[in-house]
Amino acid sequence: MHEANRIAAALRGRGSERVAVRRTLSRKPAEPTPRNLEVLAFMCEFFADNDQLPPVMVVARHFGWTSARSADVHIQSLIHHGLLERNVLGKLRFARRAH
């Protein structure tokens, strides 16, 4: 079986040696980005007017993004930085800070 694998690898042009693949992980910045803080400021304003946090699509529309995923990336970053959190039902809320 090993011989067959070696022959198949040679036919594909890779040979039998294995090439180490190094994955680069994107690192999140230590602090929220200015755009993250703009999203948080909008969420605070929306909360003051509506007594609830805005849906992700409302955040996307406010910033002119065509995809809700764009807004979700910023919201996930705010969660990562401890500025927002999700309750047991999965709804967003402002993070509770321990004093």
Tab-separated table of N, CA and C in Angstrom:
chain	number	residue	atom	x	y	z
A	1	MET	N	0.817	-1.195	0.000
A	1	MET	CA	0.000	0.000	0.000
A	1	MET	C	0.860	1.257	0.000
A	2	HIS	N	1.951	1.235	0.766
A	2	HIS	CA	2.841	2.396	0.807
A	2	HIS	C	3.451	2.669	-0.561
A	3	GLU	N	3.764	1.589	-1.252
A	3	GLU	CA	4.326	1.728	-2.597
A	3	GLU	C	3.319	2.409	-3.530
A	4	ALA	N	2.059	2.028	-3.445
A	4	ALA	CA	1.030	2.624	-4.285
A	4	ALA	C	0.862	4.104	-3.970
A	5	ASN	N	0.915	4.460	-2.697
A	5	ASN	CA	0.814	5.865	-2.315
A	5	ASN	C	2.003	6.662	-2.840
A	6	ARG	N	3.201	6.080	-2.791
A	6	ARG	CA	4.394	6.753	-3.285
A	6	ARG	C	4.290	6.993	-4.789
A	7	ILE	N	3.809	5.992	-5.510
A	7	ILE	CA	3.660	6.119	-6.960
A	7	ILE	C	2.611	7.174	-7.296
A	8	ALA	N	1.482	7.164	-6.586
A	8	ALA	CA	0.426	8.151	-6.837
A	8	ALA	C	0.923	9.561	-6.552
A	9	ALA	N	1.702	9.728	-5.471
A	9	ALA	CA	2.249	11.040	-5.147
A	9	ALA	C	3.230	11.497	-6.213
A	10	ALA	N	4.036	10.572	-6.722
A	10	ALA	CA	4.991	10.916	-7.771
A	10	ALA	C	4.261	11.329	-9.043
A	11	LEU	N	3.177	10.642	-9.363
A	11	LEU	CA	2.408	10.986	-10.557
A	11	LEU	C	1.756	12.362	-10.427
A	12	ARG	N	1.377	12.730	-9.216
A	12	ARG	CA	0.792	14.055	-8.997
A	12	ARG	C	1.865	15.134	-8.969
A	13	GLY	N	3.124	14.712	-8.967
A	13	GLY	CA	4.221	15.678	-9.006
A	13	GLY	C	4.659	16.161	-7.653
A	14	ARG	N	4.308	15.429	-6.606
A	14	ARG	CA	4.676	15.877	-5.262
A	14	ARG	C	5.802	15.063	-4.657
A	15	GLY	N	6.109	13.924	-5.159
A	15	GLY	CA	7.119	13.095	-4.525
A	15	GLY	C	6.606	12.529	-3.222
A	16	SER	N	7.447	11.814	-2.524
A	16	SER	CA	6.981	11.152	-1.308
A	16	SER	C	7.234	11.959	-0.046
A	17	GLU	N	8.038	13.042	-0.149
A	17	GLU	CA	8.304	13.828	1.049
A	17	GLU	C	7.103	14.691	1.405
A	18	ARG	N	6.932	14.893	2.663
A	18	ARG	CA	5.828	15.717	3.131
A	18	ARG	C	6.314	17.139	3.337
A	19	VAL	N	5.478	18.055	2.982
A	19	VAL	CA	5.812	19.463	3.133
A	19	VAL	C	5.076	19.982	4.356
A	20	ALA	N	5.836	20.591	5.256
A	20	ALA	CA	5.225	21.144	6.463
A	20	ALA	C	4.460	22.414	6.092
A	21	VAL	N	3.209	22.454	6.471
A	21	VAL	CA	2.369	23.621	6.192
A	21	VAL	C	2.191	24.375	7.494
A	22	ARG	N	2.523	25.639	7.442
A	22	ARG	CA	2.405	26.471	8.637
A	22	ARG	C	1.193	27.363	8.471
A	23	ARG	N	0.270	27.270	9.394
A	23	ARG	CA	-0.922	28.110	9.353
A	23	ARG	C	-0.654	29.377	10.134
A	24	THR	N	-0.998	30.476	9.537
A	24	THR	CA	-0.867	31.743	10.248
A	24	THR	C	-2.237	32.121	10.774
A	25	LEU	N	-2.303	32.318	12.028
A	25	LEU	CA	-3.559	32.701	12.665
A	25	LEU	C	-3.617	34.209	12.747
A	26	SER	N	-4.743	34.753	12.348
A	26	SER	CA	-4.889	36.200	12.448
A	26	SER	C	-5.079	36.555	13.920
A	27	ARG	N	-4.301	37.488	14.350
A	27	ARG	CA	-4.374	37.883	15.753
A	27	ARG	C	-5.262	39.102	15.897
A	28	LYS	N	-6.056	39.094	16.933
A	28	LYS	CA	-6.925	40.226	17.198
A	28	LYS	C	-6.099	41.297	17.905
A	29	PRO	N	-6.374	42.557	17.607
A	29	PRO	CA	-5.640	43.613	18.293
A	29	PRO	C	-5.944	43.601	19.793
A	30	ALA	N	-4.988	44.107	20.566
A	30	ALA	CA	-5.148	44.124	22.020
A	30	ALA	C	-6.268	45.070	22.451
A	31	GLU	N	-6.499	46.089	21.685
A	31	GLU	CA	-7.538	47.071	21.983
A	31	GLU	C	-8.563	47.077	20.848
A	32	PRO	N	-9.790	47.485	21.135
A	32	PRO	CA	-10.778	47.602	20.052
A	32	PRO	C	-10.325	48.640	19.023
A	33	THR	N	-10.622	48.388	17.772
A	33	THR	CA	-10.257	49.330	16.716
A	33	THR	C	-11.180	50.543	16.769
A	34	PRO	N	-10.791	51.630	16.122
A	34	PRO	CA	-11.680	52.805	16.088
A	34	PRO	C	-13.060	52.474	15.520
A	35	ARG	N	-13.116	51.612	14.501
A	35	ARG	CA	-14.414	51.239	13.918
A	35	ARG	C	-15.236	50.441	14.931
A	36	ASN	N	-14.581	49.555	15.706
A	36	ASN	CA	-15.298	48.821	16.754
A	36	ASN	C	-15.933	49.796	17.743
A	37	LEU	N	-15.189	50.834	18.092
A	37	LEU	CA	-15.711	51.817	19.044
A	37	LEU	C	-16.848	52.628	18.441
A	38	GLU	N	-16.802	52.873	17.112
A	38	GLU	CA	-17.918	53.545	16.443
A	38	GLU	C	-19.178	52.678	16.501
A	39	VAL	N	-18.995	51.376	16.294
A	39	VAL	CA	-20.133	50.449	16.372
A	39	VAL	C	-20.703	50.450	17.783
A	40	LEU	N	-19.827	50.425	18.788
A	40	LEU	CA	-20.285	50.447	20.177
A	40	LEU	C	-21.023	51.749	20.484
A	41	ALA	N	-20.518	52.869	19.978
A	41	ALA	CA	-21.184	54.160	20.214
A	41	ALA	C	-22.574	54.166	19.579
A	42	PHE	N	-22.695	53.622	18.361
A	42	PHE	CA	-24.011	53.540	17.721
A	42	PHE	C	-24.950	52.666	18.549
A	43	MET	N	-24.431	51.561	19.052
A	43	MET	CA	-25.269	50.661	19.853
A	43	MET	C	-25.741	51.354	21.128
A	44	CYS	N	-24.885	52.167	21.721
A	44	CYS	CA	-25.280	52.922	22.920
A	44	CYS	C	-26.380	53.933	22.599
A	45	GLU	N	-26.221	54.648	21.465
A	45	GLU	CA	-27.248	55.609	21.052
A	45	GLU	C	-28.576	54.908	20.763
A	46	PHE	N	-28.506	53.780	20.070
A	46	PHE	CA	-29.718	53.035	19.738
A	46	PHE	C	-30.396	52.554	21.019
A	47	PHE	N	-29.599	52.103	21.968
A	47	PHE	CA	-30.141	51.621	23.241
A	47	PHE	C	-30.834	52.758	23.994
A	48	ALA	N	-30.230	53.940	23.973
A	48	ALA	CA	-30.822	55.088	24.667
A	48	ALA	C	-32.176	55.457	24.074
A	49	ASP	N	-32.317	55.290	22.755
A	49	ASP	CA	-33.576	55.642	22.091
A	49	ASP	C	-34.624	54.532	22.147
A	50	ASN	N	-34.203	53.283	22.166
A	50	ASN	CA	-35.128	52.157	21.994
A	50	ASN	C	-35.182	51.165	23.156
A	51	ASP	N	-34.382	51.366	24.179
A	51	ASP	CA	-34.329	50.455	25.336
A	51	ASP	C	-33.992	49.016	24.956
A	52	GLN	N	-33.308	48.826	23.858
A	52	GLN	CA	-32.808	47.505	23.470
A	52	GLN	C	-31.645	47.708	22.513
A	53	LEU	N	-30.787	46.720	22.405
A	53	LEU	CA	-29.676	46.808	21.466
A	53	LEU	C	-30.181	46.542	20.053
A	54	PRO	N	-29.525	47.121	19.060
A	54	PRO	CA	-30.000	46.951	17.684
A	54	PRO	C	-29.690	45.560	17.143
A	55	PRO	N	-30.533	45.051	16.251
A	55	PRO	CA	-30.204	43.813	15.549
A	55	PRO	C	-28.965	44.031	14.673
A	56	VAL	N	-28.289	42.964	14.360
A	56	VAL	CA	-27.062	43.041	13.575
A	56	VAL	C	-27.316	43.731	12.231
A	57	MET	N	-28.424	43.431	11.590
A	57	MET	CA	-28.712	44.030	10.288
A	57	MET	C	-28.915	45.536	10.378
A	58	VAL	N	-29.452	46.018	11.484
A	58	VAL	CA	-29.615	47.466	11.675
A	58	VAL	C	-28.246	48.132	11.790
A	59	VAL	N	-27.326	47.489	12.487
A	59	VAL	CA	-25.961	48.019	12.590
A	59	VAL	C	-25.336	48.073	11.197
A	60	ALA	N	-25.502	47.003	10.427
A	60	ALA	CA	-24.932	46.958	9.072
A	60	ALA	C	-25.506	48.072	8.204
A	61	ARG	N	-26.813	48.267	8.251
A	61	ARG	CA	-27.448	49.317	7.440
A	61	ARG	C	-26.970	50.707	7.849
A	62	HIS	N	-26.826	50.925	9.161
A	62	HIS	CA	-26.389	52.232	9.651
A	62	HIS	C	-25.012	52.602	9.094
A	63	PHE	N	-24.115	51.632	8.999
A	63	PHE	CA	-22.760	51.897	8.508
A	63	PHE	C	-22.626	51.722	6.999
A	64	GLY	N	-23.710	51.368	6.328
A	64	GLY	CA	-23.669	51.229	4.883
A	64	GLY	C	-23.086	49.927	4.386
A	65	TRP	N	-23.034	48.919	5.246
A	65	TRP	CA	-22.506	47.609	4.854
A	65	TRP	C	-23.627	46.797	4.240
A	66	THR	N	-23.334	46.079	3.172
A	66	THR	CA	-24.363	45.283	2.504
A	66	THR	C	-24.580	43.937	3.176
A	67	SER	N	-23.644	43.527	3.998
A	67	SER	CA	-23.727	42.218	4.630
A	67	SER	C	-23.844	42.354	6.140
A	68	ALA	N	-24.687	41.535	6.729
A	68	ALA	CA	-24.797	41.508	8.193
A	68	ALA	C	-23.522	40.937	8.807
A	69	ARG	N	-22.811	40.138	8.035
A	69	ARG	CA	-21.558	39.539	8.532
A	69	ARG	C	-20.538	40.619	8.891
A	70	SER	N	-20.509	41.699	8.130
A	70	SER	CA	-19.585	42.796	8.423
A	70	SER	C	-19.838	43.357	9.822
A	71	ALA	N	-21.101	43.565	10.144
A	71	ALA	CA	-21.449	44.068	11.475
A	71	ALA	C	-21.140	43.018	12.538
A	72	ASP	N	-21.405	41.758	12.216
A	72	ASP	CA	-21.184	40.690	13.178
A	72	ASP	C	-19.711	40.556	13.540
A	73	VAL	N	-18.817	40.799	12.593
A	73	VAL	CA	-17.380	40.738	12.878
A	73	VAL	C	-17.017	41.785	13.931
A	74	HIS	N	-17.549	42.988	13.789
A	74	HIS	CA	-17.258	44.040	14.774
A	74	HIS	C	-17.898	43.715	16.124
A	75	ILE	N	-19.087	43.165	16.111
A	75	ILE	CA	-19.751	42.797	17.362
A	75	ILE	C	-18.983	41.679	18.065
A	76	GLN	N	-18.515	40.692	17.302
A	76	GLN	CA	-17.718	39.609	17.897
A	76	GLN	C	-16.422	40.158	18.495
A	77	SER	N	-15.845	41.153	17.848
A	77	SER	CA	-14.637	41.773	18.391
A	77	SER	C	-14.937	42.485	19.710
A	78	LEU	N	-16.085	43.155	19.777
A	78	LEU	CA	-16.470	43.819	21.028
A	78	LEU	C	-16.719	42.801	22.129
A	79	ILE	N	-17.258	41.655	21.779
A	79	ILE	CA	-17.444	40.574	22.757
A	79	ILE	C	-16.076	40.076	23.221
A	80	HIS	N	-15.168	39.890	22.263
A	80	HIS	CA	-13.817	39.421	22.577
A	80	HIS	C	-13.112	40.377	23.541
A	81	HIS	N	-13.339	41.679	23.367
A	81	HIS	CA	-12.694	42.681	24.212
A	81	HIS	C	-13.447	42.932	25.512
A	82	GLY	N	-14.554	42.231	25.721
A	82	GLY	CA	-15.274	42.332	26.981
A	82	GLY	C	-16.204	43.530	27.089
A	83	LEU	N	-16.527	44.161	25.966
A	83	LEU	CA	-17.423	45.320	25.999
A	83	LEU	C	-18.880	44.924	25.813
A	84	LEU	N	-19.117	43.804	25.160
A	84	LEU	CA	-20.454	43.238	24.995
A	84	LEU	C	-20.392	41.784	25.430
A	85	GLU	N	-21.548	41.224	25.728
A	85	GLU	CA	-21.630	39.795	26.029
A	85	GLU	C	-23.000	39.290	25.620
A	86	ARG	N	-23.141	37.996	25.587
A	86	ARG	CA	-24.431	37.386	25.260
A	86	ARG	C	-25.011	36.779	26.534
A	87	ASN	N	-26.328	36.941	26.689
A	87	ASN	CA	-26.978	36.327	27.842
A	87	ASN	C	-27.239	34.849	27.542
A	88	VAL	N	-27.922	34.155	28.438
A	88	VAL	CA	-28.148	32.720	28.265
A	88	VAL	C	-29.020	32.410	27.051
A	89	LEU	N	-29.796	33.374	26.603
A	89	LEU	CA	-30.631	33.170	25.422
A	89	LEU	C	-29.900	33.528	24.126
A	90	GLY	N	-28.670	34.047	24.246
A	90	GLY	CA	-27.899	34.407	23.065
A	90	GLY	C	-28.089	35.835	22.614
A	91	LYS	N	-28.843	36.620	23.395
A	91	LYS	CA	-29.063	38.018	23.023
A	91	LYS	C	-27.908	38.866	23.540
A	92	LEU	N	-27.609	39.921	22.788
A	92	LEU	CA	-26.515	40.802	23.174
A	92	LEU	C	-26.916	41.691	24.342
A	93	ARG	N	-25.937	42.004	25.164
A	93	ARG	CA	-26.121	42.990	26.228
A	93	ARG	C	-24.766	43.625	26.506
A	94	PHE	N	-24.794	44.788	27.138
A	94	PHE	CA	-23.552	45.421	27.526
A	94	PHE	C	-22.918	44.579	28.626
A	95	ALA	N	-21.600	44.493	28.605
A	95	ALA	CA	-20.894	43.644	29.559
A	95	ALA	C	-21.044	44.213	30.965
A	96	ARG	N	-21.185	43.310	31.894
A	96	ARG	CA	-21.241	43.689	33.304
A	96	ARG	C	-19.829	43.604	33.841
A	97	ARG	N	-19.363	44.684	34.364
A	97	ARG	CA	-17.991	44.742	34.882
A	97	ARG	C	-18.001	44.507	36.394
A	98	ALA	N	-17.071	43.690	36.847
A	98	ALA	CA	-16.929	43.464	38.288
A	98	ALA	C	-16.140	44.622	38.879
A	99	HIS	N	-16.632	45.166	39.981
A	99	HIS	CA	-15.965	46.322	40.598
A	99	HIS	C	-15.062	45.875	41.696
